[in-house]
């Protein structure tokens, strides 16, 4: 009884905090509108979850914005990992020619004071999780700025509502940029503030997939276009005590290589594992580090196989089909409008997804056994794709960003409107 009362009082307290912060943002915004130039800071964490390329470039081209990327320390995997990931992330942005700063100096063992160095007016987060980054850079220390977040993945799960819509950051944000109308509705249903800080813009992670002016770089080993290009993208949820049970990797690992060998004259296959799969396999009794590393390396040794652990946009755009049991890819691959198959353990797997996830699930070819996968590969080889029309319809009606432009353009336009400056897109 005492615990229940405590939880009620805690919820009342935070609802007061959330409402006060929304009011505070209206005051902060009026003050910012008087400025002629605005300092924007992106707090980056993992290189793999950076989805702001298009938005960054739009802002950099506009002289009214000073844009800086701050690489934040990821602290929940230990010090060595923190330093390694910061360096990996920093090099990625330096290679792109971006204005980037490390938040932690390894030699001097001190942290950057972002407010003194950058004086941010607007802060963009790349992950919503408290405890992932050092608290110095968490939203609770930047409530005097206009804080924003666009999700780093296309949210498809029906079992992660608290994580995806109702964390502290979600409720304290100035603006949360959402992927589809279905996600906006979920925020109204699931978040403590009932989606009052939500704006529909589309998902910025797919901008390059739908940008007709973008020319992808071909990453495939064989360049002959008569040889079909199939991606295999297994999820990381192997082993016990997983929040989701998507992955079928142990059952299909050897079989997928057998398929690549069997149809060597007709296909090439890219192994695109989830970034966390390797670490999970290291800990599995029947896999371990040595076996896992050898398996990963074996894909590159195949004449028609390849390992892809980097950016996947060019891989998607230059592919012919995909087989997966992934999360965000359930929706993201639909944007290239090519045949896609999902491996499932049973047909109840559909219940794992939210409303838009279910619709995307329904336009997948499903595989409950290995024979289904081989049949799909043969259909790809022969150009058979009866679900093409349904994919096209879902894309046009529910998945494309609003206003006939890219999601990042919608975000940029919204910022300009709120700051009362003319959009120069």
mmCIF file of C-alpha atoms in Angstrom:
data_model
loop_
_atom_site.group_PDB
_atom_site.id
_atom_site.type_symbol
_atom_site.label_atom_id
_atom_site.label_comp_id
_atom_site.label_asym_id
_atom_site.label_seq_id
_atom_site.Cartn_x
_atom_site.Cartn_y
_atom_site.Cartn_z
ATOM 1 C CA UNK A 1 0.000 0.000 0.000
ATOM 2 C CA UNK A 2 2.837 2.399 0.918
ATOM 3 C CA UNK A 3 4.662 1.522 -2.291
ATOM 4 C CA UNK A 4 1.535 2.186 -4.353
ATOM 5 C CA UNK A 5 1.063 5.576 -2.674
ATOM 6 C CA UNK A 6 4.723 6.406 -3.271
ATOM 7 C CA UNK A 7 4.359 5.600 -6.988
ATOM 8 C CA UNK A 8 1.245 7.810 -7.263
ATOM 9 C CA UNK A 9 2.999 10.725 -5.541
ATOM 10 C CA UNK A 10 6.055 10.232 -7.736
ATOM 11 C CA UNK A 11 3.911 10.353 -10.884
ATOM 12 C CA UNK A 12 2.131 13.512 -9.687
ATOM 13 C CA UNK A 13 5.487 15.140 -8.936
ATOM 14 C CA UNK A 14 6.898 14.375 -12.397
ATOM 15 C CA UNK A 15 3.728 15.487 -14.167
ATOM 16 C CA UNK A 16 4.122 18.853 -12.455
ATOM 17 C CA UNK A 17 7.774 18.951 -13.564
ATOM 18 C CA UNK A 18 6.845 18.091 -17.164
ATOM 19 C CA UNK A 19 4.121 20.738 -17.354
ATOM 20 C CA UNK A 20 6.395 23.356 -15.844
ATOM 21 C CA UNK A 21 9.126 22.505 -18.356
ATOM 22 C CA UNK A 22 6.734 22.851 -21.290
ATOM 23 C CA UNK A 23 5.794 26.292 -19.983
ATOM 24 C CA UNK A 24 9.475 27.105 -19.490
ATOM 25 C CA UNK A 25 10.189 26.213 -23.123
ATOM 26 C CA UNK A 26 7.687 28.836 -24.279
ATOM 27 C CA UNK A 27 9.669 31.477 -22.334
ATOM 28 C CA UNK A 28 13.025 30.150 -23.611
ATOM 29 C CA UNK A 29 11.765 30.166 -27.204
ATOM 30 C CA UNK A 30 10.641 33.809 -27.014
ATOM 31 C CA UNK A 31 14.089 34.740 -25.779
ATOM 32 C CA UNK A 32 15.813 32.762 -28.527
ATOM 33 C CA UNK A 33 13.642 34.338 -31.231
ATOM 34 C CA UNK A 34 15.399 37.651 -30.599
ATOM 35 C CA UNK A 35 18.735 36.231 -31.727
ATOM 36 C CA UNK A 36 20.143 36.426 -35.266
ATOM 37 C CA UNK A 37 22.397 33.390 -34.995
ATOM 38 C CA UNK A 38 21.731 30.115 -33.177
ATOM 39 C CA UNK A 39 24.127 27.569 -31.677
ATOM 40 C CA UNK A 40 23.045 23.983 -32.296
ATOM 41 C CA UNK A 41 24.727 21.034 -30.563
ATOM 42 C CA UNK A 42 24.271 17.368 -31.448
ATOM 43 C CA UNK A 43 25.138 14.920 -28.661
ATOM 44 C CA UNK A 44 26.422 11.855 -30.530
ATOM 45 C CA UNK A 45 27.031 8.478 -28.894
ATOM 46 C CA UNK A 46 27.441 5.454 -31.178
ATOM 47 C CA UNK A 47 28.608 5.847 -34.764
ATOM 48 C CA UNK A 48 25.907 3.325 -35.758
ATOM 49 C CA UNK A 49 23.018 5.379 -34.306
ATOM 50 C CA UNK A 50 23.852 8.682 -36.003
ATOM 51 C CA UNK A 51 20.836 9.553 -38.202
ATOM 52 C CA UNK A 52 21.283 13.306 -38.590
ATOM 53 C CA UNK A 53 23.507 13.616 -41.688
ATOM 54 C CA UNK A 54 20.924 15.374 -43.835
ATOM 55 C CA UNK A 55 19.794 17.683 -41.034
ATOM 56 C CA UNK A 56 23.385 18.546 -40.104
ATOM 57 C CA UNK A 57 24.172 19.515 -43.690
ATOM 58 C CA UNK A 58 21.002 21.582 -44.041
ATOM 59 C CA UNK A 59 21.884 23.523 -40.898
ATOM 60 C CA UNK A 60 25.556 23.989 -41.812
ATOM 61 C CA UNK A 61 24.586 25.533 -45.152
ATOM 62 C CA UNK A 62 22.489 28.119 -43.299
ATOM 63 C CA UNK A 63 24.820 30.817 -41.894
ATOM 64 C CA UNK A 64 22.316 31.596 -39.147
ATOM 65 C CA UNK A 65 23.253 28.332 -37.423
ATOM 66 C CA UNK A 66 26.533 27.409 -35.747
ATOM 67 C CA UNK A 67 26.549 23.617 -35.599
ATOM 68 C CA UNK A 68 28.759 21.410 -33.416
ATOM 69 C CA UNK A 69 28.757 17.667 -32.814
ATOM 70 C CA UNK A 70 29.817 16.637 -29.319
ATOM 71 C CA UNK A 71 30.885 12.991 -29.026
ATOM 72 C CA UNK A 72 29.543 11.943 -25.617
ATOM 73 C CA UNK A 73 30.997 9.167 -23.444
ATOM 74 C CA UNK A 74 28.980 5.923 -23.419
ATOM 75 C CA UNK A 75 29.580 4.848 -19.838
ATOM 76 C CA UNK A 76 27.630 1.639 -19.276
ATOM 77 C CA UNK A 77 30.063 -0.723 -21.052
ATOM 78 C CA UNK A 78 33.220 0.214 -19.124
ATOM 79 C CA UNK A 79 36.034 2.740 -19.560
ATOM 80 C CA UNK A 80 37.904 0.992 -22.406
ATOM 81 C CA UNK A 81 34.749 0.683 -24.505
ATOM 82 C CA UNK A 82 33.876 4.315 -23.758
ATOM 83 C CA UNK A 83 37.215 5.550 -25.088
ATOM 84 C CA UNK A 84 37.173 3.224 -28.121
ATOM 85 C CA UNK A 85 33.627 4.171 -29.169
ATOM 86 C CA UNK A 86 34.322 7.864 -28.710
ATOM 87 C CA UNK A 87 37.357 7.560 -30.977
ATOM 88 C CA UNK A 88 35.399 5.549 -33.565
ATOM 89 C CA UNK A 89 32.597 8.113 -33.545
ATOM 90 C CA UNK A 90 35.029 11.059 -33.661
ATOM 91 C CA UNK A 91 36.887 9.616 -36.668
ATOM 92 C CA UNK A 92 33.573 9.050 -38.501
ATOM 93 C CA UNK A 93 32.641 12.725 -38.203
ATOM 94 C CA UNK A 94 36.153 13.956 -38.968
ATOM 95 C CA UNK A 95 36.135 11.841 -42.143
ATOM 96 C CA UNK A 96 32.863 13.509 -43.154
ATOM 97 C CA UNK A 97 34.413 16.929 -42.558
ATOM 98 C CA UNK A 98 32.013 17.766 -39.731
ATOM 99 C CA UNK A 99 32.666 20.195 -36.867
ATOM 100 C CA UNK A 100 33.180 17.703 -34.036
ATOM 101 C CA UNK A 101 34.590 17.806 -30.510
ATOM 102 C CA UNK A 102 35.251 15.012 -28.012
ATOM 103 C CA UNK A 103 33.550 15.556 -24.685
ATOM 104 C CA UNK A 104 36.234 13.649 -22.805
ATOM 105 C CA UNK A 105 39.990 14.270 -22.938
ATOM 106 C CA UNK A 106 41.743 10.968 -22.251
ATOM 107 C CA UNK A 107 45.152 12.509 -21.623
ATOM 108 C CA UNK A 108 43.926 15.159 -19.185
ATOM 109 C CA UNK A 109 41.087 12.972 -17.831
ATOM 110 C CA UNK A 110 38.567 15.798 -17.888
ATOM 111 C CA UNK A 111 35.182 16.490 -19.434
ATOM 112 C CA UNK A 112 34.133 19.297 -21.743
ATOM 113 C CA UNK A 113 31.902 22.032 -20.362
ATOM 114 C CA UNK A 114 29.539 22.262 -23.336
ATOM 115 C CA UNK A 115 27.706 25.350 -22.099
ATOM 116 C CA UNK A 116 30.937 27.349 -21.779
ATOM 117 C CA UNK A 117 32.435 26.022 -25.025
ATOM 118 C CA UNK A 118 29.392 26.079 -27.321
ATOM 119 C CA UNK A 119 26.660 28.068 -25.566
ATOM 120 C CA UNK A 120 23.921 25.878 -27.085
ATOM 121 C CA UNK A 121 20.525 27.288 -27.954
ATOM 122 C CA UNK A 122 19.247 23.986 -29.309
ATOM 123 C CA UNK A 123 20.427 20.499 -28.301
ATOM 124 C CA UNK A 124 19.733 17.347 -30.325
ATOM 125 C CA UNK A 125 19.986 13.951 -28.629
ATOM 126 C CA UNK A 126 20.774 10.738 -30.513
ATOM 127 C CA UNK A 127 19.729 8.294 -27.752
ATOM 128 C CA UNK A 128 16.991 8.643 -25.125
ATOM 129 C CA UNK A 129 18.425 6.362 -22.432
ATOM 130 C CA UNK A 130 19.414 7.707 -19.021
ATOM 131 C CA UNK A 131 22.607 6.042 -17.807
ATOM 132 C CA UNK A 132 23.932 5.515 -21.327
ATOM 133 C CA UNK A 133 25.833 8.796 -21.485
ATOM 134 C CA UNK A 134 27.551 10.645 -18.659
ATOM 135 C CA UNK A 135 24.986 12.633 -16.647
ATOM 136 C CA UNK A 136 26.864 15.854 -17.474
ATOM 137 C CA UNK A 137 25.264 15.641 -20.924
ATOM 138 C CA UNK A 138 21.836 14.283 -20.028
ATOM 139 C CA UNK A 139 18.750 16.397 -20.681
ATOM 140 C CA UNK A 140 18.284 17.312 -17.009
ATOM 141 C CA UNK A 141 21.388 19.521 -17.295
ATOM 142 C CA UNK A 142 20.163 21.269 -20.449
ATOM 143 C CA UNK A 143 16.648 22.325 -19.530
ATOM 144 C CA UNK A 144 17.611 25.936 -20.227
ATOM 145 C CA UNK A 145 18.059 24.986 -23.909
ATOM 146 C CA UNK A 146 15.550 23.910 -26.548
ATOM 147 C CA UNK A 147 15.997 20.127 -26.560
ATOM 148 C CA UNK A 148 15.102 17.839 -29.481
ATOM 149 C CA UNK A 149 15.200 14.164 -30.374
ATOM 150 C CA UNK A 150 14.563 12.177 -33.544
ATOM 151 C CA UNK A 151 14.654 8.394 -32.966
ATOM 152 C CA UNK A 152 17.780 6.513 -34.039
ATOM 153 C CA UNK A 153 15.725 3.570 -35.279
ATOM 154 C CA UNK A 154 12.292 3.036 -36.779
ATOM 155 C CA UNK A 155 10.248 1.974 -33.755
ATOM 156 C CA UNK A 156 8.391 -1.222 -34.559
ATOM 157 C CA UNK A 157 8.026 -3.014 -31.211
ATOM 158 C CA UNK A 158 4.800 -3.443 -29.242
ATOM 159 C CA UNK A 159 6.607 -4.588 -26.091
ATOM 160 C CA UNK A 160 8.979 -1.658 -25.465
ATOM 161 C CA UNK A 161 6.452 1.145 -24.959
ATOM 162 C CA UNK A 162 8.064 2.539 -21.801
ATOM 163 C CA UNK A 163 11.519 2.586 -23.399
ATOM 164 C CA UNK A 164 10.373 4.077 -26.687
ATOM 165 C CA UNK A 165 7.745 6.644 -25.653
ATOM 166 C CA UNK A 166 7.799 7.323 -21.923
ATOM 167 C CA UNK A 167 11.321 7.760 -20.617
ATOM 168 C CA UNK A 168 12.340 10.861 -18.696
ATOM 169 C CA UNK A 169 13.926 12.367 -21.811
ATOM 170 C CA UNK A 170 10.815 11.801 -23.922
ATOM 171 C CA UNK A 171 8.714 13.774 -21.456
ATOM 172 C CA UNK A 172 11.226 16.578 -20.876
ATOM 173 C CA UNK A 173 11.959 17.322 -24.539
ATOM 174 C CA UNK A 174 10.992 20.554 -26.212
ATOM 175 C CA UNK A 175 10.239 18.699 -29.449
ATOM 176 C CA UNK A 176 10.170 14.985 -30.299
ATOM 177 C CA UNK A 177 10.198 14.405 -34.078
ATOM 178 C CA UNK A 178 8.108 11.350 -35.020
ATOM 179 C CA UNK A 179 8.196 8.867 -37.886
ATOM 180 C CA UNK A 180 4.528 8.244 -38.814
ATOM 181 C CA UNK A 181 1.010 9.094 -37.691
ATOM 182 C CA UNK A 182 0.885 5.663 -36.045
ATOM 183 C CA UNK A 183 3.829 6.645 -33.824
ATOM 184 C CA UNK A 184 2.221 9.998 -32.989
ATOM 185 C CA UNK A 185 -0.881 8.141 -31.808
ATOM 186 C CA UNK A 186 1.256 5.817 -29.675
ATOM 187 C CA UNK A 187 2.878 8.804 -27.987
ATOM 188 C CA UNK A 188 -0.545 10.204 -27.058
ATOM 189 C CA UNK A 189 -1.409 6.820 -25.559
ATOM 190 C CA UNK A 190 1.863 5.952 -23.828
ATOM 191 C CA UNK A 191 3.727 9.087 -22.721
ATOM 192 C CA UNK A 192 2.986 10.835 -19.447
ATOM 193 C CA UNK A 193 2.539 14.180 -21.219
ATOM 194 C CA UNK A 194 0.232 12.632 -23.845
ATOM 195 C CA UNK A 195 2.403 13.557 -26.833
ATOM 196 C CA UNK A 196 2.231 17.328 -26.249
ATOM 197 C CA UNK A 197 5.808 17.756 -27.520
ATOM 198 C CA UNK A 198 5.427 15.549 -30.617
ATOM 199 C CA UNK A 199 5.684 16.702 -34.244
ATOM 200 C CA UNK A 200 5.238 14.452 -37.303
ATOM 201 C CA UNK A 201 8.183 14.859 -39.695
ATOM 202 C CA UNK A 202 8.988 11.371 -40.957
ATOM 203 C CA UNK A 203 12.036 9.313 -40.003
ATOM 204 C CA UNK A 204 15.343 11.050 -40.721
ATOM 205 C CA UNK A 205 17.170 7.719 -40.891
ATOM 206 C CA UNK A 206 15.629 6.947 -44.289
ATOM 207 C CA UNK A 207 16.289 10.296 -45.987
ATOM 208 C CA UNK A 208 19.099 8.917 -48.096
ATOM 209 C CA UNK A 209 16.952 5.911 -49.057
ATOM 210 C CA UNK A 210 14.264 8.131 -50.590
ATOM 211 C CA UNK A 211 16.425 11.007 -51.849
ATOM 212 C CA UNK A 212 16.152 10.738 -55.627
ATOM 213 C CA UNK A 213 19.211 12.942 -56.108
ATOM 214 C CA UNK A 214 21.453 10.554 -54.140
ATOM 215 C CA UNK A 215 23.714 8.167 -56.083
ATOM 216 C CA UNK A 216 24.745 5.174 -53.944
ATOM 217 C CA UNK A 217 28.244 3.707 -53.936
ATOM 218 C CA UNK A 218 28.139 0.050 -54.959
ATOM 219 C CA UNK A 219 29.619 -2.036 -52.092
ATOM 220 C CA UNK A 220 28.993 -5.467 -53.635
ATOM 221 C CA UNK A 221 31.811 -7.841 -54.492
ATOM 222 C CA UNK A 222 30.447 -8.885 -57.890
ATOM 223 C CA UNK A 223 29.327 -6.039 -60.105
ATOM 224 C CA UNK A 224 27.388 -8.100 -62.674
ATOM 225 C CA UNK A 225 23.757 -7.051 -62.326
ATOM 226 C CA UNK A 226 22.407 -10.336 -63.648
ATOM 227 C CA UNK A 227 23.590 -11.900 -60.371
ATOM 228 C CA UNK A 228 20.962 -11.168 -57.712
ATOM 229 C CA UNK A 229 22.104 -9.411 -54.544
ATOM 230 C CA UNK A 230 20.515 -10.689 -51.326
ATOM 231 C CA UNK A 231 21.120 -9.290 -47.836
ATOM 232 C CA UNK A 232 20.863 -11.524 -44.782
ATOM 233 C CA UNK A 233 20.377 -9.370 -41.670
ATOM 234 C CA UNK A 234 20.034 -11.371 -38.432
ATOM 235 C CA UNK A 235 19.027 -9.691 -35.174
ATOM 236 C CA UNK A 236 21.072 -9.751 -31.954
ATOM 237 C CA UNK A 237 18.493 -11.305 -29.605
ATOM 238 C CA UNK A 238 20.168 -14.690 -29.168
ATOM 239 C CA UNK A 239 20.471 -16.464 -25.831
ATOM 240 C CA UNK A 240 18.281 -16.193 -22.758
ATOM 241 C CA UNK A 241 16.673 -13.245 -20.967
ATOM 242 C CA UNK A 242 16.150 -11.146 -24.094
ATOM 243 C CA UNK A 243 13.462 -8.415 -24.061
ATOM 244 C CA UNK A 244 12.470 -9.512 -27.573
ATOM 245 C CA UNK A 245 12.815 -12.880 -29.230
ATOM 246 C CA UNK A 246 13.395 -11.909 -32.842
ATOM 247 C CA UNK A 247 16.582 -13.788 -33.701
ATOM 248 C CA UNK A 248 16.752 -17.150 -35.458
ATOM 249 C CA UNK A 249 20.479 -16.871 -36.144
ATOM 250 C CA UNK A 250 21.764 -20.139 -34.574
ATOM 251 C CA UNK A 251 19.316 -22.178 -36.671
ATOM 252 C CA UNK A 252 20.151 -20.446 -39.964
ATOM 253 C CA UNK A 253 23.856 -19.531 -39.713
ATOM 254 C CA UNK A 254 25.205 -22.566 -41.578
ATOM 255 C CA UNK A 255 22.170 -22.870 -43.849
ATOM 256 C CA UNK A 256 22.585 -19.345 -45.256
ATOM 257 C CA UNK A 257 26.111 -20.089 -46.340
ATOM 258 C CA UNK A 258 24.905 -23.325 -47.906
ATOM 259 C CA UNK A 259 22.336 -21.344 -49.903
ATOM 260 C CA UNK A 260 25.001 -18.926 -51.116
ATOM 261 C CA UNK A 261 27.166 -21.835 -52.259
ATOM 262 C CA UNK A 262 24.284 -23.764 -53.851
ATOM 263 C CA UNK A 263 23.180 -20.778 -55.951
ATOM 264 C CA UNK A 264 26.654 -19.345 -56.512
ATOM 265 C CA UNK A 265 26.006 -18.712 -60.233
ATOM 266 C CA UNK A 266 22.788 -16.820 -59.554
ATOM 267 C CA UNK A 267 23.226 -14.841 -56.330
ATOM 268 C CA UNK A 268 25.660 -13.158 -54.015
ATOM 269 C CA UNK A 269 24.825 -12.717 -50.353
ATOM 270 C CA UNK A 270 25.789 -10.001 -47.882
ATOM 271 C CA UNK A 271 25.896 -10.950 -44.207
ATOM 272 C CA UNK A 272 24.679 -7.811 -42.383
ATOM 273 C CA UNK A 273 24.485 -8.708 -38.683
ATOM 274 C CA UNK A 274 23.114 -6.379 -36.022
ATOM 275 C CA UNK A 275 26.050 -4.528 -34.394
ATOM 276 C CA UNK A 276 25.333 -6.232 -31.048
ATOM 277 C CA UNK A 277 25.119 -9.800 -32.417
ATOM 278 C CA UNK A 278 28.855 -10.481 -32.234
ATOM 279 C CA UNK A 279 29.106 -9.562 -28.537
ATOM 280 C CA UNK A 280 26.083 -11.753 -27.778
ATOM 281 C CA UNK A 281 27.562 -14.713 -29.677
ATOM 282 C CA UNK A 282 30.847 -14.373 -27.771
ATOM 283 C CA UNK A 283 28.898 -15.255 -24.608
ATOM 284 C CA UNK A 284 26.891 -18.171 -26.028
ATOM 285 C CA UNK A 285 28.156 -21.622 -24.890
ATOM 286 C CA UNK A 286 28.001 -23.123 -28.402
ATOM 287 C CA UNK A 287 29.669 -20.159 -30.078
ATOM 288 C CA UNK A 288 32.259 -18.130 -28.163
ATOM 289 C CA UNK A 289 34.777 -15.630 -29.530
ATOM 290 C CA UNK A 290 36.900 -17.915 -31.701
ATOM 291 C CA UNK A 291 33.996 -19.592 -33.498
ATOM 292 C CA UNK A 292 32.168 -16.294 -33.930
ATOM 293 C CA UNK A 293 35.194 -14.499 -35.403
ATOM 294 C CA UNK A 294 35.880 -17.379 -37.787
ATOM 295 C CA UNK A 295 32.253 -17.390 -38.918
ATOM 296 C CA UNK A 296 32.229 -13.644 -39.584
ATOM 297 C CA UNK A 297 35.516 -13.846 -41.492
ATOM 298 C CA UNK A 298 34.318 -16.811 -43.571
ATOM 299 C CA UNK A 299 31.747 -14.612 -45.343
ATOM 300 C CA UNK A 300 34.441 -12.489 -46.946
ATOM 301 C CA UNK A 301 36.312 -15.606 -48.042
ATOM 302 C CA UNK A 302 33.366 -16.843 -50.100
ATOM 303 C CA UNK A 303 33.498 -15.970 -53.808
ATOM 304 C CA UNK A 304 29.928 -14.669 -53.689
ATOM 305 C CA UNK A 305 29.688 -13.691 -50.028
ATOM 306 C CA UNK A 306 30.604 -10.590 -48.039
ATOM 307 C CA UNK A 307 30.494 -9.263 -44.494
ATOM 308 C CA UNK A 308 28.951 -5.815 -44.071
ATOM 309 C CA UNK A 309 29.352 -4.190 -40.633
ATOM 310 C CA UNK A 310 29.286 -0.548 -41.732
ATOM 311 C CA UNK A 311 26.594 1.814 -43.022
ATOM 312 C CA UNK A 312 23.735 -0.052 -44.701
ATOM 313 C CA UNK A 313 22.059 2.611 -46.859
ATOM 314 C CA UNK A 314 24.169 1.985 -49.982
ATOM 315 C CA UNK A 315 23.850 -1.761 -49.376
ATOM 316 C CA UNK A 316 20.049 -1.466 -49.322
ATOM 317 C CA UNK A 317 19.847 0.734 -52.412
ATOM 318 C CA UNK A 318 22.054 -1.541 -54.525
ATOM 319 C CA UNK A 319 20.477 -4.821 -53.358
ATOM 320 C CA UNK A 320 17.742 -6.933 -54.937
ATOM 321 C CA UNK A 321 16.190 -8.471 -51.813
ATOM 322 C CA UNK A 322 16.631 -9.018 -48.087
ATOM 323 C CA UNK A 323 16.078 -11.851 -45.607
ATOM 324 C CA UNK A 324 16.014 -10.832 -41.944
ATOM 325 C CA UNK A 325 14.580 -11.119 -38.453
ATOM 326 C CA UNK A 326 15.600 -7.590 -37.517
ATOM 327 C CA UNK A 327 13.813 -4.792 -35.685
ATOM 328 C CA UNK A 328 13.968 -1.441 -37.461
ATOM 329 C CA UNK A 329 14.761 -3.117 -40.802
ATOM 330 C CA UNK A 330 11.201 -4.510 -40.734
ATOM 331 C CA UNK A 331 10.124 -1.025 -41.777
ATOM 332 C CA UNK A 332 13.265 0.581 -43.219
ATOM 333 C CA UNK A 333 13.768 -1.899 -46.060
ATOM 334 C CA UNK A 334 10.216 -1.273 -47.263
ATOM 335 C CA UNK A 335 11.453 2.134 -48.468
ATOM 336 C CA UNK A 336 13.549 0.521 -51.221
ATOM 337 C CA UNK A 337 10.412 -1.397 -52.292
ATOM 338 C CA UNK A 338 12.144 -4.688 -53.062
ATOM 339 C CA UNK A 339 11.258 -8.269 -52.058
ATOM 340 C CA UNK A 340 11.838 -8.892 -48.347
ATOM 341 C CA UNK A 341 11.391 -12.006 -46.241
ATOM 342 C CA UNK A 342 11.161 -12.303 -42.467
ATOM 343 C CA UNK A 343 12.278 -15.463 -40.684
ATOM 344 C CA UNK A 344 9.932 -16.265 -37.800
ATOM 345 C CA UNK A 345 9.735 -19.015 -35.195
ATOM 346 C CA UNK A 346 5.909 -18.984 -35.280
ATOM 347 C CA UNK A 347 3.078 -16.876 -36.670
ATOM 348 C CA UNK A 348 2.394 -15.327 -33.267
ATOM 349 C CA UNK A 349 5.531 -13.250 -33.945
ATOM 350 C CA UNK A 350 3.231 -10.668 -35.571
ATOM 351 C CA UNK A 351 1.963 -9.735 -32.090
ATOM 352 C CA UNK A 352 5.443 -8.441 -31.178
ATOM 353 C CA UNK A 353 4.904 -5.363 -33.341
ATOM 354 C CA UNK A 354 3.007 -2.094 -33.017
ATOM 355 C CA UNK A 355 0.320 -1.056 -35.508
ATOM 356 C CA UNK A 356 2.679 0.133 -38.274
ATOM 357 C CA UNK A 357 5.006 -2.794 -37.580
ATOM 358 C CA UNK A 358 2.132 -5.223 -38.147
ATOM 359 C CA UNK A 359 1.320 -3.596 -41.483
ATOM 360 C CA UNK A 360 4.933 -3.961 -42.598
ATOM 361 C CA UNK A 361 5.033 -7.534 -41.294
ATOM 362 C CA UNK A 362 1.995 -8.322 -43.472
ATOM 363 C CA UNK A 363 3.827 -7.320 -46.672
ATOM 364 C CA UNK A 364 6.802 -9.572 -45.906
ATOM 365 C CA UNK A 365 7.238 -13.038 -47.332
ATOM 366 C CA UNK A 366 7.393 -15.232 -44.221
ATOM 367 C CA UNK A 367 9.747 -18.128 -43.509
ATOM 368 C CA UNK A 368 8.987 -20.569 -40.714
ATOM 369 C CA UNK A 369 11.335 -23.208 -42.070
ATOM 370 C CA UNK A 370 14.427 -23.411 -44.245
ATOM 371 C CA UNK A 371 12.475 -24.547 -47.295
ATOM 372 C CA UNK A 372 10.607 -21.218 -47.221
ATOM 373 C CA UNK A 373 13.913 -19.337 -47.409
ATOM 374 C CA UNK A 374 15.092 -21.363 -50.393
ATOM 375 C CA UNK A 375 11.758 -20.806 -52.159
ATOM 376 C CA UNK A 376 12.137 -17.047 -51.600
ATOM 377 C CA UNK A 377 15.675 -17.094 -53.038
ATOM 378 C CA UNK A 378 14.401 -18.890 -56.138
ATOM 379 C CA UNK A 379 11.638 -16.284 -56.552
ATOM 380 C CA UNK A 380 14.223 -13.493 -56.320
ATOM 381 C CA UNK A 381 16.331 -15.218 -58.975
ATOM 382 C CA UNK A 382 13.286 -15.544 -61.226
ATOM 383 C CA UNK A 383 11.909 -12.040 -60.566
ATOM 384 C CA UNK A 384 8.723 -13.236 -58.857
ATOM 385 C CA UNK A 385 7.329 -10.612 -56.433
ATOM 386 C CA UNK A 386 3.528 -10.714 -55.891
ATOM 387 C CA UNK A 387 3.640 -8.351 -52.860
ATOM 388 C CA UNK A 388 5.083 -5.437 -54.843
ATOM 389 C CA UNK A 389 1.748 -3.624 -55.214
ATOM 390 C CA UNK A 390 0.919 -3.870 -51.484
ATOM 391 C CA UNK A 391 4.361 -2.513 -50.526
ATOM 392 C CA UNK A 392 3.917 0.422 -52.891
ATOM 393 C CA UNK A 393 0.495 1.234 -51.434
ATOM 394 C CA UNK A 394 1.736 1.181 -47.820
ATOM 395 C CA UNK A 395 4.669 3.392 -48.748
ATOM 396 C CA UNK A 396 2.486 5.986 -50.397
ATOM 397 C CA UNK A 397 -0.287 5.998 -47.807
ATOM 398 C CA UNK A 398 1.547 5.737 -44.475
ATOM 399 C CA UNK A 399 5.342 5.617 -44.592
ATOM 400 C CA UNK A 400 6.556 8.570 -46.653
ATOM 401 C CA UNK A 401 7.377 11.815 -44.773
ATOM 402 C CA UNK A 402 4.686 14.522 -44.913
ATOM 403 C CA UNK A 403 4.744 17.525 -47.265
ATOM 404 C CA UNK A 404 6.441 15.595 -50.097
ATOM 405 C CA UNK A 405 9.937 16.346 -48.758
ATOM 406 C CA UNK A 406 12.585 14.557 -46.697
ATOM 407 C CA UNK A 407 12.152 14.151 -42.931
ATOM 408 C CA UNK A 408 15.230 16.307 -42.244
ATOM 409 C CA UNK A 409 13.773 19.077 -44.390
ATOM 410 C CA UNK A 410 10.604 18.938 -42.296
ATOM 411 C CA UNK A 411 12.708 19.234 -39.106
ATOM 412 C CA UNK A 412 14.718 22.149 -40.533
ATOM 413 C CA UNK A 413 11.552 23.955 -41.648
ATOM 414 C CA UNK A 414 9.963 23.445 -38.245
ATOM 415 C CA UNK A 415 12.997 24.912 -36.452
ATOM 416 C CA UNK A 416 12.965 27.941 -38.738
ATOM 417 C CA UNK A 417 9.262 28.483 -38.154
ATOM 418 C CA UNK A 418 9.625 28.266 -34.374
ATOM 419 C CA UNK A 419 12.609 30.630 -34.365
ATOM 420 C CA UNK A 420 10.668 32.998 -36.651
ATOM 421 C CA UNK A 421 13.239 32.994 -39.406
ATOM 422 C CA UNK A 422 12.705 32.287 -43.096
ATOM 423 C CA UNK A 423 13.501 28.774 -44.275
ATOM 424 C CA UNK A 424 16.318 28.802 -46.849
ATOM 425 C CA UNK A 425 16.022 25.232 -47.979
#
